[in-house]
Amino acid sequence: MKAFVFHGPGQSAWEEAPDPAVKEPTDAVVRVDAVTICGTDLHILKGDVPEVRPGTILGHEAVGEIVEVGSDVRTVRPGDRVLVSCISSCGRCSYCREGMYGQCRGGGGWILGHLIDGTQAEYVRVPFADLSVHALPAAVDDKDAVLLADIFPTSYEVGVLNGRVRPGDTVAVVGAGPIGLAAITTARLFAPERIVAVDLAPARLEAAKRFGADAVADAREAPEQLIADLTDGLGADVVMEAVGVPETFELCTRMVRPGGRVANIGVHGKPATLHLEDLWIKNVTITTGLVDTHSTPTLLRMAAAGRLPTAQLVTHTFPLDHMAEAYDVFGRAADTGALKVVLGGEQHEVAVRGT
Amino acid sequence: MKAFVFHGPGQSAWEEAPDPAVKEPTDAVVRVDAVTICGTDLHILKGDVPEVRPGTILGHEAVGEIVEVGSDVRTVRPGDRVLVSCISSCGRCSYCREGMYGQCRGGGGWILGHLIDGTQAEYVRVPFADLSVHALPAAVDDKDAVLLADIFPTSYEVGVLNGRVRPGDTVAVVGAGPIGLAAITTARLFAPERIVAVDLAPARLEAAKRFGADAVADAREAPEQLIADLTDGLGADVVMEAVGVPETFELCTRMVRPGGRVANIGVHGKPATLHLEDLWIKNVTITTGLVDTHSTPTLLRMAAAGRLPTAQLVTHTFPLDHMAEAYDVFGRAADTGALKVVLGGEQHEVAVRGT
Amino acid sequence: MKAFVFHGPGQSAWEEAPDPAVKEPTDAVVRVDAVTICGTDLHILKGDVPEVRPGTILGHEAVGEIVEVGSDVRTVRPGDRVLVSCISSCGRCSYCREGMYGQCRGGGGWILGHLIDGTQAEYVRVPFADLSVHALPAAVDDKDAVLLADIFPTSYEVGVLNGRVRPGDTVAVVGAGPIGLAAITTARLFAPERIVAVDLAPARLEAAKRFGADAVADAREAPEQLIADLTDGLGADVVMEAVGVPETFELCTRMVRPGGRVANIGVHGKPATLHLEDLWIKNVTITTGLVDTHSTPTLLRMAAAGRLPTAQLVTHTFPLDHMAEAYDVFGRAADTGALKVVLGGEQHEVAVRGT
Amino acid sequence: MKAFVFHGPGQSAWEEAPDPAVKEPTDAVVRVDAVTICGTDLHILKGDVPEVRPGTILGHEAVGEIVEVGSDVRTVRPGDRVLVSCISSCGRCSYCREGMYGQCRGGGGWILGHLIDGTQAEYVRVPFADLSVHALPAAVDDKDAVLLADIFPTSYEVGVLNGRVRPGDTVAVVGAGPIGLAAITTARLFAPERIVAVDLAPARLEAAKRFGADAVADAREAPEQLIADLTDGLGADVVMEAVGVPETFELCTRMVRPGGRVANIGVHGKPATLHLEDLWIKNVTITTGLVDTHSTPTLLRMAAAGRLPTAQLVTHTFPLDHMAEAYDVFGRAADTGALKVVLGGEQHEVAVRGT
């Protein structure tokens, strides 16, 4: 088959790779119909994620069809159209028993395109298939579904649920890239009074408005003040960090009201300063987290009911074998305006039919 | 009357001061029978709390008898023996309505011995008396009760409840001074599997064992490792910071397991480093907070039922007018072994009878 | 002034009554601009609520302007436009401290138009004004606001919050009268996957659809089966009882899935049968409750932001002095199609201007 | 092997039965070292549980040693000493993913000694072994461990956790048989202010005191009044039903305070009357439930740490092959004073060594 293989920092290619096969009785092999590229994949390509070994097929998000299952897979079978979750779950360890699959200690967690071969390929082996893929309702098309593999559960669980958004809340989202926009979309499920998006790029702030932000603020122009003005001087009930640098995290801790919550969604490479000399007295809750994908069945139901327009994040589509081009477009988002790129999906089917 | 008056950094005295009187219809005046000294009082004396103006009577904890009430005080009356809480509550603002009295925006919060005259005096005016004093059951004596004004609700709310201690948990308490020992005592109300105390001073670690710690660790000897050994490499379910310096806070964030909670109780004067490059992926919750004292009625019931031996923290007692001596003994805790000092109480009554 | 006075079962009149005045320092007197009539008022008129003594002015919902306040009222003053809540709160008892104002033991709770004179009058004395009236944002007009006095917080707190509606849930609402319709409206704040309304009257089921029900079922035609069909045989996540008779309560307990919640909103006059022989094994949670109105500030914010179209429930409006006519129309709802009737409000202002 | 086989109402015997073997890759076969008898087993013998077919081996609680595992069992292996839980979990269905194993829809739930052969035998096949057995710490002996298979997680989850016992609460437990006594023991993990036990039998009330009840009441002598006297007229914070008849359930609903919780633990065969005409206004929460055993790992840790003296419930022990005698003693508890009977355990080992 063909797959997108990482060969060390700056080196990768869509190339021939061995077909995957079932190795464990809980495995499934999925024919990939649609994948997307995650910001994390860009980090891997740069060499920022050293545990990814050269030779690994990248990608941890996919929609496809089951083509083979191990002897102990019970909930899906060949022919089923499924969502491949970015998180695999052994289902047996203490973390999986509590739905905290991202912290799985039984061999799961984030493994696809990280510790084992991933989804940016024509086929992928998915361990622990019963708990790591989700049968797809026909009502959810590929482009919508593939965004439920990572970005939507991440923003919903790590941002909205950890931040405990409630009806009537003032919610600030710092960072209006794809993950921040997904956070805005999913925060709206809890009917906050208002959502304020903060970013540096005017184009991203415009996008935030389209995704449902009620107000936007340039990160350079004292967004704390806008929040204070909107909240009688108090601060936001919930602030979500969706960038991953120290400055934005620190901004979040200045925007939250006493008794409020800061939910970190960003992937950080450096420490931040925590101003405990101000915060110790403020009854603030700060949360971090890798997605668990425990909410994926719920989000799928919402999408099937037409209540979660995930595909509005998709700005570009490509055939599956245009992987290098898709990486390029996604990697130069500031120039290309890319939010999420999807490879395959209907696009792919058209190509196939066209042959 | 006599009172302990702050005259600027390093200057204070037990001296003559005007008798307080009811000024607002919600005020009460309390004759002070017992008070204690808080670590915060030492900070004020050093000049670390600049909003305390010279001329202020210090102290925010007391037990005494109501001698006068304003026209709108309904729940207590002259002759009632009461606990004066460190936190006053207007009862009307949005924070008070949610029980977050420490964040009161209606004139309450921590005001006694801070923004208005406090309890280290023969009499004290207490604003918002209905919500800021608690009638004392006869079964709770002065020494036990006065520790319910601040240190016990603080450790219970900001440490144990914020940290969500649960039966079976491994709990680490960093700092085995008075507040850490109170945290150990109140953590035991939730039947954790084990409590590990961490400190530098052998005497404090010994005290921790007496208060119920199951294991102790010298902070210089890699307590992370002890916690890891006890928890199959995972880390503690709950870690409480009870010191207030960056190093101990950072230690806490290294001791917590994925999915665990760090509850900051310490009063911090400097920022700490938050290692988001490690923590972003760990599903950690960090909480801060000033005490609200919403738990005081519960703790009083527990004390009255003999289930909360608060007075075991009291190492020294003095007559009320030995305030300077008590401050000296409490301020040199490393030498004197002081945990909490109580002025007045039975001591005071003896002195009165002795006259 | 004029007021609607209860003179015993079946006897009542809009008649002259003494002007109210401040009696306690925490009282306010409000000039009534708009009121509504509650189903409970009809019960009082029939004699079903014996603790209402003849001579009592009815009504527990109003919008108006403060004309006088007692010496200890701090948060509102004459000239303020306010919402008068159906629940008064002493703010001092253990229940009020926990936000459970409906269970107030300090003289509050449901007292207006029940134990003391109520709001269906030109003026009303409101005890504990600081905690029992809410300053009204200009953006919320009278007709919207007056429905926030009782019916909307009731459906939201006792139905939606007690029932813990969550995104993706299947919610069933049994009874599509005014309270059921308000439950549908407020359930939508939590983005359920679907809301199913159950009633006997086709007109009510039509109304349910207009208010956002995704499906409706005739109560005589095995609505359990519809729910089962929609939920893979499981049952609804949340079922709300909004009628108040044994049969509908029992229906609710048959419609709920294992692990689901039944939230009773209805006012019951008779016991129901609880089929514990079926339910003991089903992990079901059943809640009851009188409204506390702790959510009123949140709902007001939502209404001011245009996110809670409460006035869509209002089918009829009258000048304030057409009270008897309004009771008649509301009391014959099956014939008149009345959902909520509002007296005064813009109507009243027009009348005033017209003079 | 030998096993205790049900042959229809009133007919059962310890007799020869086929040795079990692994049938599914997720099965384990366990050599039974200790079992106990549950009240439910008595109901089965009487014919009250018709889905148990003649020929079924009874029993759903055991301690033993793994002798064989299927190819997909990962967390235990032959030679491991394990607790066999009364609930099996497929680990894959929506209920298992939320820890609600008792409601498993994937073939688990309560199946042992119910839908398939159970544990009252020399060997037992356990489906879904990874999630349905628990490796036993050496520190927990057989007699302590076997009570963690059902009765302790049942009382803890369905009584204490569902009832949300909190420090300082007044807890009433109606029914002081084995399950009520286990509820008293586990309620104490949350440091309630007091536990009041209610029963008809003086011997049971004496037992309740030994297990930690602070007060006891004869069910015929208006226990509501005792509760009211102890709680300033309010009622208990938490009431647990541990009998299973309508009268005791109804008593529970009269003993609970406004805002309190009634947790039903009893197995009911008949409906009860729910006095909604009193309860609708009281903000009461009523819960039901079959045990999920999600708490078993926690309880095991507590037992291993010496913090949960489960074996104090064991009044009688027998060799495994004295099953009929053990049933007789347990079935005549009023005469024999039996609380829990254990077969095998150390007893068994002695017998083996004696051979």
Coordinates of N, CA and C in Angstrom, one line a residue, chain D residues 145-303:
Chain D
A145 N -11.9 -10.8 51.7 CA -12.0 -10.6 50.3 C -13.4 -11.0 49.7
V146 N -13.9 -12.1 50.2 CA -15.1 -12.6 49.5 C -16.3 -11.7 49.7
L147 N -16.2 -10.9 50.8 CA -17.3 -9.9 51.1 C -17.2 -8.7 50.2
L148 N -16.1 -8.6 49.4 CA -15.9 -7.5 48.5 C -16.5 -7.9 47.1
A149 N -17.0 -9.1 47.0 CA -17.5 -9.5 45.7 C -18.9 -8.9 45.4
D150 N -19.7 -8.6 46.5 CA -21.0 -8.1 46.3 C -21.4 -7.2 47.4
I151 N -21.5 -7.7 48.6 CA -22.2 -6.9 49.7 C -21.5 -5.6 50.0
F152 N -20.2 -5.5 50.0 CA -19.6 -4.2 50.3 C -19.7 -3.2 49.2
P153 N -19.3 -3.6 47.9 CA -19.6 -2.6 46.9 C -21.0 -2.2 46.7
T154 N -22.0 -3.2 47.0 CA -23.4 -2.8 46.9 C -23.7 -1.7 47.9
S155 N -23.3 -2.0 49.2 CA -23.7 -1.0 50.2 C -23.0 0.3 49.9
Y156 N -21.8 0.3 49.5 CA -21.0 1.5 49.3 C -21.5 2.3 48.0
E157 N -21.7 1.6 46.9 CA -22.1 2.3 45.7 C -23.6 2.7 45.7
V158 N -24.4 1.7 46.1 CA -25.9 2.0 45.9 C -26.4 2.7 47.1
G159 N -25.7 2.6 48.3 CA -26.1 3.3 49.5 C -25.4 4.6 49.7
V160 N -24.1 4.4 49.9 CA -23.3 5.5 50.4 C -22.9 6.5 49.3
L161 N -22.5 6.0 48.1 CA -22.2 7.0 47.0 C -23.5 7.5 46.4
N162 N -24.4 6.7 46.1 CA -25.7 7.3 45.6 C -26.3 8.3 46.6
G163 N -26.2 7.9 47.9 CA -26.8 8.8 48.9 C -25.9 10.0 49.2
R164 N -24.7 10.1 48.5 CA -23.8 11.2 48.7 C -23.6 11.6 50.2
V165 N -23.2 10.6 51.0 CA -22.9 10.9 52.4 C -21.7 11.8 52.4
R166 N -21.8 12.8 53.3 CA -20.7 13.9 53.4 C -20.3 14.0 54.9
P167 N -19.1 14.5 55.1 CA -18.8 14.8 56.5 C -19.8 15.6 57.2
G168 N -20.2 15.3 58.4 CA -21.1 16.0 59.2 C -22.6 15.7 59.0
D169 N -22.8 14.7 58.1 CA -24.2 14.4 57.8 C -24.8 13.5 58.9
T170 N -26.1 13.6 59.0 CA -26.9 12.6 59.8 C -27.4 11.6 58.8
V171 N -27.0 10.3 59.0 CA -27.4 9.2 58.1 C -28.3 8.2 58.8
A172 N -29.4 7.9 58.2 CA -30.2 6.8 58.8 C -30.2 5.6 57.9
V173 N -30.0 4.5 58.5 CA -30.0 3.2 57.7 C -31.2 2.4 58.2
V174 N -32.1 2.1 57.3 CA -33.3 1.3 57.7 C -33.1 -0.1 57.3
G175 N -32.9 -1.0 58.3 CA -32.6 -2.4 58.0 C -31.2 -2.6 58.5
A176 N -31.0 -3.4 59.5 CA -29.7 -3.7 60.1 C -29.3 -5.1 59.9
G177 N -29.7 -5.7 58.7 CA -29.2 -7.0 58.3 C -27.8 -6.8 57.7
P178 N -27.3 -7.8 57.1 CA -25.9 -7.7 56.6 C -25.7 -6.5 55.7
I179 N -26.6 -6.2 54.8 CA -26.4 -5.1 53.8 C -26.5 -3.8 54.6
G180 N -27.4 -3.7 55.5 CA -27.4 -2.5 56.3 C -26.2 -2.3 57.1
L181 N -25.6 -3.3 57.7 CA -24.4 -3.2 58.5 C -23.2 -2.8 57.6
A182 N -23.2 -3.4 56.4 CA -22.1 -3.0 55.5 C -22.3 -1.5 55.1
A183 N -23.5 -1.1 55.0 CA -23.8 0.4 54.7 C -23.3 1.2 55.8
I184 N -23.5 0.8 57.0 CA -23.0 1.6 58.2 C -21.5 1.7 58.1
T185 N -20.9 0.5 57.9 CA -19.4 0.5 57.8 C -18.9 1.4 56.8
T186 N -19.5 1.3 55.6 CA -18.9 2.1 54.5 C -19.3 3.6 54.6
A187 N -20.5 3.9 55.2 CA -20.9 5.3 55.4 C -19.8 6.0 56.2
R188 N -19.2 5.3 57.2 CA -18.3 5.9 58.1 C -17.0 6.4 57.3
L189 N -16.8 5.9 56.1 CA -15.6 6.4 55.4 C -15.8 7.9 55.1
F190 N -17.0 8.4 55.1 CA -17.2 9.8 54.8 C -17.5 10.6 56.1
A191 N -17.1 10.1 57.3 CA -17.2 10.8 58.5 C -18.5 11.6 58.7
P192 N -19.6 10.9 58.6 CA -20.9 11.5 59.0 C -20.9 11.9 60.5
E193 N -21.7 12.9 60.8 CA -21.8 13.2 62.3 C -22.4 12.1 63.0
R194 N -23.4 11.5 62.5 CA -24.0 10.4 63.2 C -24.7 9.4 62.3
I195 N -24.8 8.2 62.6 CA -25.5 7.2 61.9 C -26.6 6.6 62.8
V196 N -27.8 6.6 62.3 CA -28.9 6.0 63.1 C -29.4 4.8 62.4
A197 N -29.4 3.6 63.1 CA -29.9 2.4 62.5 C -31.3 2.1 63.0
V198 N -32.1 1.6 62.1 CA -33.5 1.3 62.4 C -33.8 -0.1 62.0
D199 N -34.4 -0.9 62.9 CA -34.7 -2.2 62.6 C -35.8 -2.7 63.6
L200 N -36.3 -3.9 63.4 CA -37.3 -4.4 64.3 C -36.6 -5.3 65.4
A201 N -35.5 -5.9 65.0 CA -35.0 -7.0 65.9 C -33.9 -6.4 66.8
P202 N -34.1 -6.5 68.1 CA -33.1 -6.0 69.1 C -31.7 -6.5 68.8
A203 N -31.6 -7.8 68.3 CA -30.2 -8.3 68.1 C -29.6 -7.6 66.9
R204 N -30.3 -7.2 65.9 CA -29.8 -6.5 64.8 C -29.4 -5.1 65.2
L205 N -30.2 -4.5 66.1 CA -29.8 -3.1 66.5 C -28.6 -3.2 67.4
E206 N -28.4 -4.2 68.1 CA -27.1 -4.4 68.9 C -26.0 -4.5 67.9
A207 N -26.2 -5.3 66.9 CA -25.1 -5.5 65.9 C -24.8 -4.1 65.3
A208 N -25.8 -3.3 65.0 CA -25.6 -2.0 64.3 C -24.7 -1.2 65.2
K209 N -24.9 -1.2 66.5 CA -24.1 -0.4 67.4 C -22.6 -0.9 67.3
R210 N -22.4 -2.2 67.3 CA -21.1 -2.7 67.1 C -20.4 -2.3 65.8
F211 N -21.2 -2.2 64.8 CA -20.6 -1.8 63.5 C -20.5 -0.3 63.4
G212 N -20.9 0.5 64.4 CA -20.6 1.9 64.3 C -21.8 2.8 64.3
A213 N -23.1 2.3 64.5 CA -24.2 3.2 64.6 C -24.1 4.0 65.9
D214 N -24.4 5.2 65.8 CA -24.3 6.1 67.0 C -25.6 6.1 67.7
A215 N -26.7 5.7 67.1 CA -28.0 5.6 67.7 C -28.8 4.5 67.0
V216 N -29.8 3.9 67.7 CA -30.6 2.9 67.1 C -32.0 3.2 67.4
A217 N -32.9 2.7 66.6 CA -34.4 2.9 66.8 C -35.1 1.7 66.4
D218 N -36.1 1.4 67.2 CA -37.1 0.3 66.8 C -38.0 0.9 65.8
A219 N -38.1 0.1 64.7 CA -38.9 0.6 63.6 C -40.4 0.8 64.0
R220 N -40.8 0.2 65.1 CA -42.2 0.3 65.5 C -42.5 1.6 66.3
E221 N -41.4 2.2 66.7 CA -41.5 3.3 67.7 C -41.2 4.6 67.1
A222 N -41.8 4.9 66.0 CA -41.7 6.2 65.4 C -40.3 6.7 65.2
P223 N -39.5 6.0 64.5 CA -38.1 6.4 64.3 C -38.0 7.8 63.6
E224 N -39.0 8.2 62.9 CA -39.0 9.6 62.3 C -38.8 10.6 63.5
Q225 N -39.4 10.3 64.6 CA -39.4 11.3 65.7 C -37.9 11.4 66.2
L226 N -37.3 10.2 66.4 CA -35.9 10.3 66.9 C -35.0 11.1 65.9
I227 N -35.2 10.8 64.6 CA -34.4 11.6 63.6 C -34.8 13.1 63.7
A228 N -36.0 13.4 63.9 CA -36.4 14.8 64.0 C -35.8 15.4 65.2
D229 N -35.8 14.7 66.3 CA -35.2 15.2 67.6 C -33.7 15.5 67.4
L230 N -33.1 14.6 66.7 CA -31.6 14.8 66.5 C -31.2 15.9 65.5
T231 N -32.2 16.3 64.7 CA -31.8 17.2 63.6 C -32.6 18.5 63.6
D232 N -33.0 18.9 64.8 CA -33.7 20.2 64.9 C -34.9 20.2 64.1
G233 N -35.5 19.0 64.0 CA -36.8 18.9 63.3 C -36.7 18.7 61.8
L234 N -35.5 18.7 61.3 CA -35.3 18.7 59.8 C -35.5 17.3 59.1
G235 N -34.9 16.3 59.7 CA -34.8 15.0 59.1 C -33.3 14.7 58.7
A236 N -33.1 13.5 58.3 CA -31.8 13.0 58.0 C -31.3 13.5 56.6
D237 N -30.0 13.8 56.5 CA -29.4 14.2 55.2 C -29.5 13.0 54.2
V238 N -29.2 11.8 54.7 CA -29.2 10.6 53.8 C -30.0 9.5 54.6
V239 N -30.9 8.9 53.8 CA -31.6 7.7 54.4 C -31.4 6.6 53.4
M240 N -30.9 5.4 53.9 CA -30.7 4.3 53.1 C -31.7 3.2 53.4
E241 N -32.4 2.7 52.4 CA -33.3 1.6 52.5 C -32.6 0.3 52.3
A242 N -32.5 -0.6 53.3 CA -31.8 -1.8 53.2 C -32.6 -3.0 53.6
V243 N -33.9 -3.0 53.3 CA -34.8 -4.1 53.6 C -35.4 -4.6 52.3
G244 N -36.2 -3.8 51.6 CA -36.8 -4.2 50.4 C -38.3 -4.4 50.5
V245 N -39.0 -3.8 51.4 CA -40.4 -3.9 51.4 C -41.0 -2.5 51.4
P246 N -42.3 -2.3 51.0 CA -42.9 -1.0 50.8 C -42.8 -0.2 52.1
E247 N -43.1 -0.8 53.2 CA -43.2 0.0 54.4 C -41.9 0.7 54.8
T248 N -40.8 0.0 54.6 CA -39.5 0.6 55.0 C -39.2 1.7 54.0
F249 N -39.5 1.4 52.7 CA -39.2 2.5 51.8 C -40.0 3.8 52.1
E250 N -41.2 3.6 52.4 CA -42.1 4.7 52.8 C -41.6 5.4 54.0
L251 N -41.1 4.6 55.0 CA -40.5 5.2 56.2 C -39.3 6.1 55.8
C252 N -38.5 5.6 54.9 CA -37.3 6.4 54.5 C -37.8 7.8 54.0
T253 N -38.8 7.8 53.2 CA -39.2 9.1 52.6 C -39.8 10.0 53.6
R254 N -40.2 9.5 54.8 CA -40.7 10.3 55.9 C -39.5 10.8 56.8
M255 N -38.4 10.2 56.7 CA -37.3 10.5 57.6 C -36.3 11.5 57.0
V256 N -36.4 11.7 55.7 CA -35.4 12.5 55.0 C -35.7 14.0 55.1
R257 N -34.7 14.8 55.2 CA -34.9 16.3 55.3 C -35.2 16.9 53.9
P258 N -35.8 18.0 53.9 CA -35.8 18.7 52.6 C -34.4 18.9 52.1
G259 N -34.2 18.6 50.8 CA -32.9 18.6 50.2 C -32.0 17.4 50.5
G260 N -32.6 16.4 51.1 CA -31.8 15.2 51.4 C -32.0 14.1 50.4
R261 N -31.4 13.0 50.6 CA -31.3 11.9 49.6 C -31.8 10.6 50.2
V262 N -32.6 9.8 49.5 CA -33.0 8.5 49.9 C -32.4 7.5 48.9
A263 N -31.5 6.7 49.4 CA -30.8 5.7 48.5 C -31.4 4.3 48.8
N264 N -32.0 3.8 47.8 CA -32.6 2.5 47.9 C -31.6 1.4 47.6
I265 N -31.3 0.5 48.6 CA -30.4 -0.6 48.4 C -31.2 -1.9 48.3
G266 N -32.4 -1.9 49.0 CA -33.2 -3.1 49.1 C -33.7 -3.7 47.7
V267 N -33.8 -5.0 47.7 CA -34.4 -5.7 46.5 C -35.9 -5.8 46.7
H268 N -36.6 -5.2 45.9 CA -38.1 -5.1 46.1 C -38.9 -6.0 45.2
G269 N -39.9 -6.6 45.7 CA -40.8 -7.5 44.9 C -42.1 -6.8 44.7
K270 N -42.4 -5.7 45.3 CA -43.7 -5.1 45.2 C -43.5 -3.6 45.1
P271 N -44.5 -2.9 44.5 CA -44.5 -1.5 44.4 C -44.6 -0.8 45.8
A272 N -44.1 0.4 45.9 CA -44.3 1.2 47.1 C -45.2 2.4 46.8
T273 N -45.7 3.0 47.8 CA -46.4 4.2 47.6 C -45.5 5.4 47.7
L274 N -45.5 6.3 46.8 CA -44.6 7.5 46.8 C -45.5 8.7 47.1
H275 N -45.3 9.2 48.3 CA -46.2 10.3 48.7 C -45.8 11.6 48.1
L276 N -46.0 11.7 46.8 CA -45.7 12.9 46.1 C -46.4 14.1 46.6
E277 N -47.6 13.9 47.2 CA -48.3 15.1 47.7 C -47.6 15.8 48.8
D278 N -46.6 15.0 49.5 CA -45.8 15.6 50.5 C -44.4 15.9 49.9
L279 N -43.9 15.1 49.0 CA -42.5 15.1 48.6 C -42.3 16.1 47.4
W280 N -43.3 16.4 46.7 CA -43.0 17.2 45.5 C -42.3 18.5 45.8
I281 N -42.6 19.0 47.0 CA -42.1 20.3 47.4 C -40.8 20.3 48.2
K282 N -40.3 19.0 48.4 CA -39.2 18.9 49.4 C -37.8 18.8 48.8
N283 N -37.6 18.9 47.5 CA -36.2 18.8 47.0 C -35.5 17.5 47.4
V284 N -36.2 16.4 47.3 CA -35.7 15.1 47.7 C -35.1 14.4 46.4
T285 N -34.1 13.7 46.6 CA -33.5 12.8 45.6 C -33.6 11.4 46.0
I286 N -34.2 10.6 45.2 CA -34.3 9.1 45.4 C -33.6 8.4 44.4
T287 N -32.7 7.5 44.8 CA -31.9 6.7 43.9 C -32.2 5.2 44.1
T288 N -32.1 4.5 42.9 CA -32.1 3.0 43.0 C -30.9 2.5 42.3
G289 N -30.6 1.2 42.4 CA -29.5 0.7 41.6 C -29.1 -0.7 42.0
L290 N -28.7 -1.3 40.9 CA -27.9 -2.6 41.1 C -26.5 -2.2 41.2
V291 N -25.7 -2.9 42.0 CA -24.3 -2.6 42.1 C -23.6 -2.7 40.8
D292 N -22.6 -1.8 40.6 CA -21.8 -1.8 39.3 C -20.4 -2.5 39.6
T293 N -20.0 -2.4 40.9 CA -18.7 -2.9 41.3 C -17.6 -2.0 40.8
H294 N -17.9 -0.8 40.3 CA -16.8 0.1 39.9 C -15.9 0.5 41.1
S295 N -16.4 0.3 42.3 CA -15.7 0.7 43.5 C -14.8 -0.4 44.0
T296 N -14.9 -1.6 43.5 CA -14.2 -2.7 44.1 C -12.7 -2.4 44.2
P297 N -12.0 -1.9 43.2 CA -10.6 -1.6 43.4 C -10.3 -0.7 44.6
T298 N -11.1 0.3 44.7 CA -10.9 1.2 45.9 C -11.1 0.5 47.2
L299 N -12.2 -0.3 47.3 CA -12.5 -1.0 48.5 C -11.4 -2.0 48.8
L300 N -10.9 -2.7 47.8 CA -9.8 -3.6 48.0 C -8.6 -2.9 48.6
R301 N -8.3 -1.7 48.0 CA -7.1 -1.0 48.6 C -7.4 -0.6 50.0
M302 N -8.6 -0.2 50.3 CA -8.9 0.1 51.7 C -8.8 -1.1 52.6
A303 N -9.3 -2.3 52.1 CA -9.2 -3.5 52.9 C -7.7 -3.9 53.1

